[in-house]
Amino acid sequence: MTPNTFGVRFILKKDKADKDGLVPVYAKVTINSQKAELSLNRKIKPKDWLQNEGKVKTSAEDQQAINGLIEAIKSRIYTAYSSIVATGQPLTADSFKMAFYGKKKEPAQHYLISTAQEHNKGFEKMIGIKYSYGSYKNYKTTLKYLIEFVPQ
């Protein structure tokens, strides 16, 4: 089993500056070369940002609140990462985001009738190319009996 790579940085999205010159703060999470970006829903002046440290300068207004938020988000990021690793799920950017936001991935549900209907649609398109109309007719009849006998 190959080890997972994981990194967290806090960045400014300078290309999303508003009319007042404020830019949003994002957490950039890199997982096995995949990137996930999480907005902190906060904006600051670019001159108040310490790029190397990934936080706001101590002389800036509201710096304690934003730096506290950065630490809280960092903690949530590591908690989400740990929960994925602990459960043995595949670690991807999508699975990380779902764990971070507290969403559970619903397993895809396949139902007999809908699966048979999808099959018949695809089969119908191939009549004359790969399959005969007689075979398609047999599948249509099978679907009719399924609908009749299988409870929905």
PDB file of N, CA, C and O in Angstrom, residues 4 6 29 31-32 34-36 38 76-77 79-85 87-105:
ATOM      1  N   ASN A   4      -0.070   7.880   1.531  1.00  0.00           N
ATOM      2  CA  ASN A   4      -0.763   9.043   1.000  1.00  0.00           C
ATOM      3  C   ASN A   4       0.074  10.289   1.214  1.00  0.00           C
ATOM      4  O   ASN A   4       0.750  10.420   2.227  1.00  0.00           O
ATOM      5  N   PHE A   6      -0.154  14.370   1.721  1.00  0.00           N
ATOM      6  CA  PHE A   6      -1.163  15.283   2.240  1.00  0.00           C
ATOM      7  C   PHE A   6      -0.486  16.577   2.649  1.00  0.00           C
ATOM      8  O   PHE A   6       0.535  16.563   3.328  1.00  0.00           O
ATOM      9  N   VAL A  29      -5.776  22.262  -0.009  1.00  0.00           N
ATOM     10  CA  VAL A  29      -5.401  20.946   0.492  1.00  0.00           C
ATOM     11  C   VAL A  29      -4.953  20.103  -0.693  1.00  0.00           C
ATOM     12  O   VAL A  29      -5.668  19.997  -1.692  1.00  0.00           O
ATOM     13  N   ILE A  31      -3.906  16.329  -1.847  1.00  0.00           N
ATOM     14  CA  ILE A  31      -3.996  14.924  -1.452  1.00  0.00           C
ATOM     15  C   ILE A  31      -3.607  14.078  -2.655  1.00  0.00           C
ATOM     16  O   ILE A  31      -4.307  14.082  -3.666  1.00  0.00           O
ATOM     17  N   ASN A  32      -2.493  13.377  -2.550  1.00  0.00           N
ATOM     18  CA  ASN A  32      -2.036  12.509  -3.638  1.00  0.00           C
ATOM     19  C   ASN A  32      -2.079  13.222  -4.983  1.00  0.00           C
ATOM     20  O   ASN A  32      -2.641  12.729  -5.956  1.00  0.00           O
ATOM     21  N   GLN A  34      -3.892  15.576  -5.955  1.00  0.00           N
ATOM     22  CA  GLN A  34      -5.192  16.192  -6.247  1.00  0.00           C
ATOM     23  C   GLN A  34      -5.368  17.376  -5.313  1.00  0.00           C
ATOM     24  O   GLN A  34      -4.965  17.329  -4.158  1.00  0.00           O
ATOM     25  N   LYS A  35      -6.014  18.431  -5.827  1.00  0.00           N
ATOM     26  CA  LYS A  35      -6.180  19.628  -5.014  1.00  0.00           C
ATOM     27  C   LYS A  35      -7.643  19.852  -4.661  1.00  0.00           C
ATOM     28  O   LYS A  35      -8.525  19.625  -5.462  1.00  0.00           O
ATOM     29  N   ALA A  36      -7.864  20.302  -3.442  1.00  0.00           N
ATOM     30  CA  ALA A  36      -9.188  20.700  -2.968  1.00  0.00           C
ATOM     31  C   ALA A  36      -9.024  22.068  -2.320  1.00  0.00           C
ATOM     32  O   ALA A  36      -8.135  22.263  -1.500  1.00  0.00           O
ATOM     33  N   LEU A  38     -10.849  25.143  -0.147  1.00  0.00           N
ATOM     34  CA  LEU A  38     -11.943  25.419   0.771  1.00  0.00           C
ATOM     35  C   LEU A  38     -11.931  26.899   1.114  1.00  0.00           C
ATOM     36  O   LEU A  38     -10.920  27.425   1.580  1.00  0.00           O
ATOM     37  N   ARG A  76     -10.049  21.168  11.666  1.00  0.00           N
ATOM     38  CA  ARG A  76     -11.100  20.411  10.983  1.00  0.00           C
ATOM     39  C   ARG A  76     -10.550  19.644   9.782  1.00  0.00           C
ATOM     40  O   ARG A  76     -10.991  18.538   9.487  1.00  0.00           O
ATOM     41  N   ILE A  77      -9.593  20.231   9.078  1.00  0.00           N
ATOM     42  CA  ILE A  77      -8.980  19.565   7.921  1.00  0.00           C
ATOM     43  C   ILE A  77      -8.273  18.292   8.370  1.00  0.00           C
ATOM     44  O   ILE A  77      -8.454  17.226   7.781  1.00  0.00           O
ATOM     45  N   THR A  79      -8.806  16.604  11.091  1.00  0.00           N
ATOM     46  CA  THR A  79      -9.804  15.666  11.605  1.00  0.00           C
ATOM     47  C   THR A  79     -10.456  14.901  10.455  1.00  0.00           C
ATOM     48  O   THR A  79     -10.645  13.681  10.529  1.00  0.00           O
ATOM     49  N   ALA A  80     -10.809  15.616   9.379  1.00  0.00           N
ATOM     50  CA  ALA A  80     -11.421  14.966   8.211  1.00  0.00           C
ATOM     51  C   ALA A  80     -10.441  13.978   7.583  1.00  0.00           C
ATOM     52  O   ALA A  80     -10.814  12.851   7.228  1.00  0.00           O
ATOM     53  N   TYR A  81      -9.185  14.385   7.458  1.00  0.00           N
ATOM     54  CA  TYR A  81      -8.158  13.503   6.902  1.00  0.00           C
ATOM     55  C   TYR A  81      -8.016  12.242   7.765  1.00  0.00           C
ATOM     56  O   TYR A  81      -8.015  11.124   7.250  1.00  0.00           O
ATOM     57  N   SER A  82      -7.951  12.420   9.074  1.00  0.00           N
ATOM     58  CA  SER A  82      -7.790  11.277   9.976  1.00  0.00           C
ATOM     59  C   SER A  82      -8.979  10.331   9.913  1.00  0.00           C
ATOM     60  O   SER A  82      -8.812   9.113   9.969  1.00  0.00           O
ATOM     61  N   SER A  83     -10.190  10.880   9.778  1.00  0.00           N
ATOM     62  CA  SER A  83     -11.372  10.016   9.724  1.00  0.00           C
ATOM     63  C   SER A  83     -11.374   9.161   8.460  1.00  0.00           C
ATOM     64  O   SER A  83     -11.782   8.001   8.498  1.00  0.00           O
ATOM     65  N   ILE A  84     -10.908   9.702   7.357  1.00  0.00           N
ATOM     66  CA  ILE A  84     -10.843   8.915   6.116  1.00  0.00           C
ATOM     67  C   ILE A  84      -9.797   7.816   6.253  1.00  0.00           C
ATOM     68  O   ILE A  84     -10.041   6.668   5.903  1.00  0.00           O
ATOM     69  N   VAL A  85      -8.636   8.168   6.757  1.00  0.00           N
ATOM     70  CA  VAL A  85      -7.560   7.190   6.916  1.00  0.00           C
ATOM     71  C   VAL A  85      -7.974   6.096   7.902  1.00  0.00           C
ATOM     72  O   VAL A  85      -7.733   4.906   7.675  1.00  0.00           O
ATOM     73  N   THR A  87     -10.958   4.951   8.593  1.00  0.00           N
ATOM     74  CA  THR A  87     -11.987   4.045   8.077  1.00  0.00           C
ATOM     75  C   THR A  87     -11.496   3.229   6.893  1.00  0.00           C
ATOM     76  O   THR A  87     -12.199   2.334   6.445  1.00  0.00           O
ATOM     77  N   GLY A  88     -10.330   3.553   6.370  1.00  0.00           N
ATOM     78  CA  GLY A  88      -9.777   2.782   5.263  1.00  0.00           C
ATOM     79  C   GLY A  88     -10.381   3.130   3.919  1.00  0.00           C
ATOM     80  O   GLY A  88     -10.170   2.421   2.937  1.00  0.00           O
ATOM     81  N   GLN A  89     -11.123   4.232   3.836  1.00  0.00           N
ATOM     82  CA  GLN A  89     -11.695   4.659   2.562  1.00  0.00           C
ATOM     83  C   GLN A  89     -10.572   5.149   1.645  1.00  0.00           C
ATOM     84  O   GLN A  89      -9.529   5.594   2.118  1.00  0.00           O
ATOM     85  N   PRO A  90     -10.819   5.127   0.335  1.00  0.00           N
ATOM     86  CA  PRO A  90      -9.825   5.709  -0.569  1.00  0.00           C
ATOM     87  C   PRO A  90      -9.725   7.211  -0.315  1.00  0.00           C
ATOM     88  O   PRO A  90     -10.742   7.883  -0.159  1.00  0.00           O
ATOM     89  N   LEU A  91      -8.515   7.709  -0.255  1.00  0.00           N
ATOM     90  CA  LEU A  91      -8.294   9.123   0.024  1.00  0.00           C
ATOM     91  C   LEU A  91      -8.174   9.881  -1.288  1.00  0.00           C
ATOM     92  O   LEU A  91      -7.192   9.728  -2.016  1.00  0.00           O
ATOM     93  N   THR A  92      -9.194  10.650  -1.599  1.00  0.00           N
ATOM     94  CA  THR A  92      -9.204  11.503  -2.785  1.00  0.00           C
ATOM     95  C   THR A  92      -9.637  12.897  -2.365  1.00  0.00           C
ATOM     96  O   THR A  92     -10.119  13.095  -1.247  1.00  0.00           O
ATOM     97  N   ALA A  93      -9.499  13.854  -3.282  1.00  0.00           N
ATOM     98  CA  ALA A  93      -9.939  15.214  -2.982  1.00  0.00           C
ATOM     99  C   ALA A  93     -11.441  15.235  -2.712  1.00  0.00           C
ATOM    100  O   ALA A  93     -11.915  15.922  -1.800  1.00  0.00           O
ATOM    101  N   ASP A  94     -12.212  14.459  -3.480  1.00  0.00           N
ATOM    102  CA  ASP A  94     -13.665  14.423  -3.286  1.00  0.00           C
ATOM    103  C   ASP A  94     -14.038  13.791  -1.945  1.00  0.00           C
ATOM    104  O   ASP A  94     -14.895  14.310  -1.235  1.00  0.00           O
ATOM    105  N   SER A  95     -13.412  12.659  -1.612  1.00  0.00           N
ATOM    106  CA  SER A  95     -13.743  12.012  -0.339  1.00  0.00           C
ATOM    107  C   SER A  95     -13.341  12.904   0.835  1.00  0.00           C
ATOM    108  O   SER A  95     -14.019  12.951   1.853  1.00  0.00           O
ATOM    109  N   PHE A  96     -12.257  13.654   0.664  1.00  0.00           N
ATOM    110  CA  PHE A  96     -11.834  14.578   1.710  1.00  0.00           C
ATOM    111  C   PHE A  96     -12.865  15.680   1.895  1.00  0.00           C
ATOM    112  O   PHE A  96     -13.256  15.995   3.020  1.00  0.00           O
ATOM    113  N   LYS A  97     -13.320  16.287   0.795  1.00  0.00           N
ATOM    114  CA  LYS A  97     -14.298  17.374   0.895  1.00  0.00           C
ATOM    115  C   LYS A  97     -15.594  16.882   1.537  1.00  0.00           C
ATOM    116  O   LYS A  97     -16.198  17.579   2.348  1.00  0.00           O
ATOM    117  N   MET A  98     -16.004  15.670   1.184  1.00  0.00           N
ATOM    118  CA  MET A  98     -17.227  15.132   1.771  1.00  0.00           C
ATOM    119  C   MET A  98     -17.052  14.927   3.281  1.00  0.00           C
ATOM    120  O   MET A  98     -17.944  15.231   4.065  1.00  0.00           O
ATOM    121  N   ALA A  99     -15.896  14.436   3.682  1.00  0.00           N
ATOM    122  CA  ALA A  99     -15.630  14.243   5.112  1.00  0.00           C
ATOM    123  C   ALA A  99     -15.523  15.592   5.820  1.00  0.00           C
ATOM    124  O   ALA A  99     -16.026  15.757   6.932  1.00  0.00           O
ATOM    125  N   PHE A 100     -14.908  16.563   5.180  1.00  0.00           N
ATOM    126  CA  PHE A 100     -14.742  17.884   5.775  1.00  0.00           C
ATOM    127  C   PHE A 100     -16.091  18.549   6.019  1.00  0.00           C
ATOM    128  O   PHE A 100     -16.339  19.136   7.057  1.00  0.00           O
ATOM    129  N   TYR A 101     -16.976  18.452   5.040  1.00  0.00           N
ATOM    130  CA  TYR A 101     -18.293  19.077   5.156  1.00  0.00           C
ATOM    131  C   TYR A 101     -19.314  18.186   5.864  1.00  0.00           C
ATOM    132  O   TYR A 101     -20.470  18.550   5.996  1.00  0.00           O
ATOM    133  N   GLY A 102     -18.889  16.989   6.295  1.00  0.00           N
ATOM    134  CA  GLY A 102     -19.766  16.112   7.059  1.00  0.00           C
ATOM    135  C   GLY A 102     -20.817  15.408   6.226  1.00  0.00           C
ATOM    136  O   GLY A 102     -21.848  14.996   6.736  1.00  0.00           O
ATOM    137  N   LYS A 103     -20.550  15.249   4.943  1.00  0.00           N
ATOM    138  CA  LYS A 103     -21.508  14.571   4.073  1.00  0.00           C
ATOM    139  C   LYS A 103     -21.104  13.120   3.928  1.00  0.00           C
ATOM    140  O   LYS A 103     -19.924  12.792   3.890  1.00  0.00           O
ATOM    141  N   LYS A 104     -22.080  12.285   3.835  1.00  0.00           N
ATOM    142  CA  LYS A 104     -21.816  10.872   3.612  1.00  0.00           C
ATOM    143  C   LYS A 104     -22.179  10.544   2.180  1.00  0.00           C
ATOM    144  O   LYS A 104     -23.201  10.987   1.674  1.00  0.00           O
ATOM    145  N   LYS A 105     -21.349   9.761   1.552  1.00  0.00           N
ATOM    146  CA  LYS A 105     -21.611   9.362   0.180  1.00  0.00           C
ATOM    147  C   LYS A 105     -22.653   8.259   0.187  1.00  0.00           C
ATOM    148  O   LYS A 105     -22.459   7.210   0.798  1.00  0.00           O
TER     149      LYS A 105
END
